[in-house]
Coordinates of C-alpha atoms in Angstrom, one line a residue:
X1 CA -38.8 -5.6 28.5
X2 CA -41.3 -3.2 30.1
X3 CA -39.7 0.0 32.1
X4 CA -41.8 -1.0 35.0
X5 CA -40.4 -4.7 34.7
X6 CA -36.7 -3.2 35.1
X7 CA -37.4 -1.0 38.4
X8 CA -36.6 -2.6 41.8
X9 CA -39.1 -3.9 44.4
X10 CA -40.3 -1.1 46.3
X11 CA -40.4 -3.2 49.5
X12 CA -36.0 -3.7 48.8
X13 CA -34.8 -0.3 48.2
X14 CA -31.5 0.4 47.9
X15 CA -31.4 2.3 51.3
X16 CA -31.8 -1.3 53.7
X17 CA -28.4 -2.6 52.5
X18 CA -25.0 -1.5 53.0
X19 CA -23.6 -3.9 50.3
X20 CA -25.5 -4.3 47.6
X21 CA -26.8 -1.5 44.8
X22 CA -28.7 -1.9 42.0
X23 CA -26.7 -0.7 38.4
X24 CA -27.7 -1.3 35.1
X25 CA -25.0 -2.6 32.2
X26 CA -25.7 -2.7 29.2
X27 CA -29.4 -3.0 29.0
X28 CA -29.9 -5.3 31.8
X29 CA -30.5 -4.9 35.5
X30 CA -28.3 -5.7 37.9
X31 CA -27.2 -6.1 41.4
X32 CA -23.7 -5.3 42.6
X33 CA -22.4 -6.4 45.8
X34 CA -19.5 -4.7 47.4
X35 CA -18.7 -5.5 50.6
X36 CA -15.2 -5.6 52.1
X37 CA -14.4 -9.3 51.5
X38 CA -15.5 -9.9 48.0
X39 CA -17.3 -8.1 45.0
X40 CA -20.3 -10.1 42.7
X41 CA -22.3 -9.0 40.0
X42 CA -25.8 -11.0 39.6
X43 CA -28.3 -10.2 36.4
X44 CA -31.7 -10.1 36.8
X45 CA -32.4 -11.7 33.6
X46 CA -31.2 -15.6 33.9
X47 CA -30.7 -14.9 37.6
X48 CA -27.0 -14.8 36.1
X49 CA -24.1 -14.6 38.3
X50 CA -21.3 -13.1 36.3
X51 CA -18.4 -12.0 39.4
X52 CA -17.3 -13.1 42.2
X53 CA -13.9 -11.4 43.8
X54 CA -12.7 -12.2 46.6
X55 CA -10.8 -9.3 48.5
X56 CA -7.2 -9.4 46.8
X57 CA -7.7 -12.4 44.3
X58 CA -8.8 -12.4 40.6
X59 CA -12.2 -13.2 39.7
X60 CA -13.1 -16.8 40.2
X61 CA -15.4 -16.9 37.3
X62 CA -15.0 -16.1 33.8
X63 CA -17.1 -14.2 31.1
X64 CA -16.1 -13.7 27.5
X65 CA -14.7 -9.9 26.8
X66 CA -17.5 -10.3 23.7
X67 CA -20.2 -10.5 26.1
X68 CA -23.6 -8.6 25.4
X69 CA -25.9 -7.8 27.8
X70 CA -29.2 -7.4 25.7
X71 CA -32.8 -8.4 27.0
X72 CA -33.8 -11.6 25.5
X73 CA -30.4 -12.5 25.0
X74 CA -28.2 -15.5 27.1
X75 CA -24.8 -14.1 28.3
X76 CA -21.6 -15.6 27.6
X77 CA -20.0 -16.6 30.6
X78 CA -20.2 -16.6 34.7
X79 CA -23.2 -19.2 35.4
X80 CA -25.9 -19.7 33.2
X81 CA -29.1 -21.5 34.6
X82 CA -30.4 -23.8 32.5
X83 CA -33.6 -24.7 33.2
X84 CA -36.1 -26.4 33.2
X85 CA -34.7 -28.8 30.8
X86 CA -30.3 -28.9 29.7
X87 CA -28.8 -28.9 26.1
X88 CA -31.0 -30.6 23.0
X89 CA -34.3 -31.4 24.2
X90 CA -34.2 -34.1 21.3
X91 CA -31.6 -35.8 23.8
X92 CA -33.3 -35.3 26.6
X93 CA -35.4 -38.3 28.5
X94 CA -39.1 -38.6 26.7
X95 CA -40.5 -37.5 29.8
X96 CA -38.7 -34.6 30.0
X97 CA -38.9 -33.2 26.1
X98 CA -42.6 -34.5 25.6
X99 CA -42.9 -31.0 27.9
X100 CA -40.7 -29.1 25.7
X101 CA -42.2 -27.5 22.5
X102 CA -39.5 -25.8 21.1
X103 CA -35.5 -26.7 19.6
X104 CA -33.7 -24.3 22.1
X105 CA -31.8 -25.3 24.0
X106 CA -31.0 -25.2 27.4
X107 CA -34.6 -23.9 28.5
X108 CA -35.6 -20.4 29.1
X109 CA -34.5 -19.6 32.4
X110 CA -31.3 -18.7 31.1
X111 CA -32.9 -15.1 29.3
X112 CA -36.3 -14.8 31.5
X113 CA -36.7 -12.2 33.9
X114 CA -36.4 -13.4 37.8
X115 CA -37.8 -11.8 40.5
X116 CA -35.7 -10.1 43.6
X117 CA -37.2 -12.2 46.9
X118 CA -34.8 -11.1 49.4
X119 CA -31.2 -9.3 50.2
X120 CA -29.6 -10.5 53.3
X121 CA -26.3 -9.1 54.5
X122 CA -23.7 -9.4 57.5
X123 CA -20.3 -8.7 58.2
X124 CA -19.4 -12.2 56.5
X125 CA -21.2 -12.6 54.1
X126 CA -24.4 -11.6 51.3
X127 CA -27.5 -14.2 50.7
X128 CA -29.6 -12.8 47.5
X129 CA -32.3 -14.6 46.5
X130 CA -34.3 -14.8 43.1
X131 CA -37.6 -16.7 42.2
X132 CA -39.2 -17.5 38.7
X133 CA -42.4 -18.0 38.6
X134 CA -42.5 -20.5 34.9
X135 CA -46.3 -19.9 34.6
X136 CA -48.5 -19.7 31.5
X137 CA -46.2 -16.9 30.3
X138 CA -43.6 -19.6 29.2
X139 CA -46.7 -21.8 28.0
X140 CA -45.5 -21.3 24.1
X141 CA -42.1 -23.4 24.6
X142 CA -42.8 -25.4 27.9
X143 CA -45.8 -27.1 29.1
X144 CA -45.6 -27.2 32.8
X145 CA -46.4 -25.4 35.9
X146 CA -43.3 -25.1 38.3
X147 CA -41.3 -22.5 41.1
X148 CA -37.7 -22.2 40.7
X149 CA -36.0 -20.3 43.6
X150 CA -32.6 -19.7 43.2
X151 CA -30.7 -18.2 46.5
X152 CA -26.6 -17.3 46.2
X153 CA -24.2 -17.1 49.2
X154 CA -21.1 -15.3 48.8
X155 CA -18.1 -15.3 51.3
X156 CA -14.7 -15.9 51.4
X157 CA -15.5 -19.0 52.0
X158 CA -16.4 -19.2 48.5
X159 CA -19.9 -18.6 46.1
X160 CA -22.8 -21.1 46.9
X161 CA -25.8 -21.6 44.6
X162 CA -29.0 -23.7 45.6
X163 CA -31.6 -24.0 43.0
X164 CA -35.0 -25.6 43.6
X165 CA -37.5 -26.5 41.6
X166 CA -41.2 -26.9 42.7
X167 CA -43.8 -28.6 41.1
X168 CA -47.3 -26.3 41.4
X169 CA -49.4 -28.8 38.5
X170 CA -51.4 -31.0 39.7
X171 CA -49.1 -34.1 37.5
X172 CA -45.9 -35.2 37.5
X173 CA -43.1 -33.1 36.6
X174 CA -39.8 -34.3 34.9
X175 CA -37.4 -32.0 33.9
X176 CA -33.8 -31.5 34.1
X177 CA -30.9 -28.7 34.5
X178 CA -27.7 -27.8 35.3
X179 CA -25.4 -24.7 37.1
X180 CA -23.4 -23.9 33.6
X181 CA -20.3 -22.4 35.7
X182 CA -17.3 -21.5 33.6
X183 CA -14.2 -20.9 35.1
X184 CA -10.9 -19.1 33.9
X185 CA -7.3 -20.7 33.3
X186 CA -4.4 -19.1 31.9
X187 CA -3.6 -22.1 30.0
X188 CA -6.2 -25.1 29.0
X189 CA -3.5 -27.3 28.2
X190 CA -2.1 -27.3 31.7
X191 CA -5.7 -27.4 33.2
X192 CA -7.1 -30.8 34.5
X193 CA -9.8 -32.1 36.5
X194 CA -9.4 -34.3 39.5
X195 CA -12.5 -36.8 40.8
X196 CA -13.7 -38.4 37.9
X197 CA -11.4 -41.1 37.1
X198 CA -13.7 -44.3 36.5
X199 CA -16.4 -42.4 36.1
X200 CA -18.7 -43.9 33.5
X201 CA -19.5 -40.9 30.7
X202 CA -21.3 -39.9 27.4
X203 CA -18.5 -38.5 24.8
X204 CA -21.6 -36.3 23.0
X205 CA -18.9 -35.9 20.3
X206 CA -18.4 -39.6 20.0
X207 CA -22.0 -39.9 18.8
X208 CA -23.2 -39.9 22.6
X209 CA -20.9 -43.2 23.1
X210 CA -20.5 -44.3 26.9
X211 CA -16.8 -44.3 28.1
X212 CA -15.1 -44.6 31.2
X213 CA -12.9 -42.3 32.2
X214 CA -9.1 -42.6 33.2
X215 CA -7.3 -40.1 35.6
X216 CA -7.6 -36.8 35.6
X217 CA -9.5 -34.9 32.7
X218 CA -7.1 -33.2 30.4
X219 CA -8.1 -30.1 27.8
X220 CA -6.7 -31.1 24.1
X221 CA -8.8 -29.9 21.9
X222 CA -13.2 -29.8 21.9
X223 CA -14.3 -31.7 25.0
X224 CA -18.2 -32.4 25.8
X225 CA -18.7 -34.8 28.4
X226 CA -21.7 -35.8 30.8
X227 CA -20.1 -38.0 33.9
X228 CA -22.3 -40.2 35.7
X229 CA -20.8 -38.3 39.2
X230 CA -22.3 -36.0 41.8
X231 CA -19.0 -36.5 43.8
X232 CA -16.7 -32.8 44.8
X233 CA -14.4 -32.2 42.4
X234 CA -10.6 -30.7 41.9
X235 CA -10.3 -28.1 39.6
X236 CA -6.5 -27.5 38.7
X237 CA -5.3 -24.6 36.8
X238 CA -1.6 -23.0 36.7
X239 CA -1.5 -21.2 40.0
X240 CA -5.1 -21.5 41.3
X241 CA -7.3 -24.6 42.2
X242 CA -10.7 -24.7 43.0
X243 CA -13.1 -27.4 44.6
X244 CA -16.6 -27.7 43.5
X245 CA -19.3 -29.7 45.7
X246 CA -22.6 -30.3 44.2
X247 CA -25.7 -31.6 46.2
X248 CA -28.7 -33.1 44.4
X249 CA -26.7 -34.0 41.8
X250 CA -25.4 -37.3 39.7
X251 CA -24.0 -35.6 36.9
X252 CA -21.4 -33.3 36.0
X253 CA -20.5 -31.9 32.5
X254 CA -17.2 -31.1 31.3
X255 CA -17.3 -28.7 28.2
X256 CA -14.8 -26.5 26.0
X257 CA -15.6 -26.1 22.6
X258 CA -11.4 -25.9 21.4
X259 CA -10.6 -24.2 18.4
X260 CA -12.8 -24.9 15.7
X261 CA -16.2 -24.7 17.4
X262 CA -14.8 -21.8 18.9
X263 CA -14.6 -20.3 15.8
X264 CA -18.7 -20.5 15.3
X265 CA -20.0 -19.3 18.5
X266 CA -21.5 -16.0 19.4
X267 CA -19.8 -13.9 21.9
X268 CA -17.2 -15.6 21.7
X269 CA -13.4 -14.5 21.1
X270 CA -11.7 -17.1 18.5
X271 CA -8.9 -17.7 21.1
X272 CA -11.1 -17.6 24.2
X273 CA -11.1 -21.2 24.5
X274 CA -7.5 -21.2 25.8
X275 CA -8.9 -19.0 28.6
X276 CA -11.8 -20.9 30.0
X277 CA -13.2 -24.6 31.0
X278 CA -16.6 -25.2 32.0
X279 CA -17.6 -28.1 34.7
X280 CA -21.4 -27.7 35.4
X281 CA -23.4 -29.4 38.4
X282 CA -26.3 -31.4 36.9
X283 CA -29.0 -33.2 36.5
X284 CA -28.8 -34.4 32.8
X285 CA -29.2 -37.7 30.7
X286 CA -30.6 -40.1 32.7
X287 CA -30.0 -37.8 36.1
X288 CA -33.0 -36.1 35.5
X289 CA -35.9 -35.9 38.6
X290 CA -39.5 -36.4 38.4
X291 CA -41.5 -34.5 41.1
X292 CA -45.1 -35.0 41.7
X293 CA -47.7 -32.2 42.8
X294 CA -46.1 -29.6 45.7
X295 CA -42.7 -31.8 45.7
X296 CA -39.1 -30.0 45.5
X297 CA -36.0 -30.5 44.5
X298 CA -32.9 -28.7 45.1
X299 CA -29.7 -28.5 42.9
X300 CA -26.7 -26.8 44.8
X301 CA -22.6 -26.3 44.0
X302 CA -20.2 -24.8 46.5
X303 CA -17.1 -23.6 44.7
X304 CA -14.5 -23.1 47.1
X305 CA -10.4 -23.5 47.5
X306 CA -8.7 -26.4 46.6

């Protein structure tokens, strides 16, 4: 990453906010909000949110204490943007990974470098939003010509993302994506999710076998789910639940890798699987969109009190 790439817009100093600052941790740029209600911290690289405190509470979000925050690298925790295709491309739709031309996965939108568009603050609340411009530059692992804009809205009403994708070719687009949030528990086994019962989903460690689930979604042990379900959901965890609403979307993931896969990722404390539970707003398996020349699509999640 250049030294000019790292400095902020001229046209957004720090001087025309009374909230927001820009730090760097780690190597990475990054923008710090700190406003009387609630505290965020939002990377430039992966346009990753990685805090957000509301005045007198814990941090709604969790990131792994073995987190690095290295250019080129994707962070471990808070909200990972995966776009413009999610997990595998081998087990993505053909008309999504006949675009992709590389074996990563989740896309590269997750370790590119997004663009500050705008600050907005008020007594209530901060708006920041981010662009990527997935041009020629990306050419190499993606062939496609597309703007993602990517605006977050913090209050105590809750965090808000909106992500949407614009086709600029001049052919159809297909691609897909999702809001990787991971969220803290101080116990998995006594953590659950509420809103998916009879949901029809792919057990991915089932060899990609369709199920349907019943009740709530208990934690025992490596879970990796995509749930044919847009619908708001319940997150329960001892002494805090949250509610996540998703627009634009028809599917949801539920991930945790338990113990053993644990064991083998980077970043990635051994026992930290006891500690966290992702559910991620999506558009994955066959929830993925197909835009033609100048249309747009936008992928959002409120996560707010249960």
């Amino acid at each position: 990453m250049s030294e000019s790439s790292n400095k902020p817009p001229l046209f957004l100093s720090p001087g025309q906010w009374s909230f927001t600052r820009w730090t760097t941790i780690g190597q990475l740029e990054a923008l710090e909000v700190h406003h009387p209600l609630f505290e965020a911290r939002l990377f430039l690289q992966g346009a990753h949110l990685t805090r957000f405190i509301p005045r007198n509470e814990p941090d709604w979000l969790w990131l792994s204490p073995s987190a690095r925050f290295e250019p080129g690298r994707a962070i471990r925790g808070g909200i990972p943007i995966c776009w413009p295709w999610f997990g595998d491309p081998a087990r993505n739709a053909p008309e999504v990974r006949k675009r992709i031309k590389t074996p990563d996965a989740h896309g590269f939108a997750r370790t590119a470098l997004w663009k500050l568009e705008d600050v907005s603050e008020s007594a209530h609340e901060v708006e920041i939003c981010l662009s990527l411009d997935a041009n020629d530059d990306f050419a190499d692992v993606w062939n496609g010509r597309a703007l993602a804009l990517l605006t977050f809205n913090f209050s105590v009403r809750g965090c808000r993302l909106a992500l949407t994708t614009t086709n600029l070719g001049n052919e159809p687009l297909a691609f897909s994506q999702a809001l990787h949030t991971y969220l803290p528990t101080a116990d998995i086994e006594r953590s659950r999710v509420l809103g998916l019962g009879y949901t029809h989903y792919i057990d991915t460690l089932k060899n990609w076998e369709y199920c349907t689930q019943s009740g709530p979604v208990y934690f025992e042990g490596e879970i990796d789910r995509i749930y044919e379900s847009g619908e708001p959901l319940i997150v329960v965890t001892p002494g805090i639940t949250r509610k996540l609403t998703a627009v634009g979307s028809d599917s949801t993931v539920v991930w945790n890798p338990g113990p053993d896969k644990a064991a083998k990722l980077s970043d990635f404390p051994d026992s930290a699987w006891r500690a966290m539970l992702c559910v991620e707003t999506a558009n994955a398996a066959s929830d993925y969109y197909v835009l033609n020349e100048g249309q747009s699509h936008t992928l959002g999640v409120l996560i707010g009190r249960g």
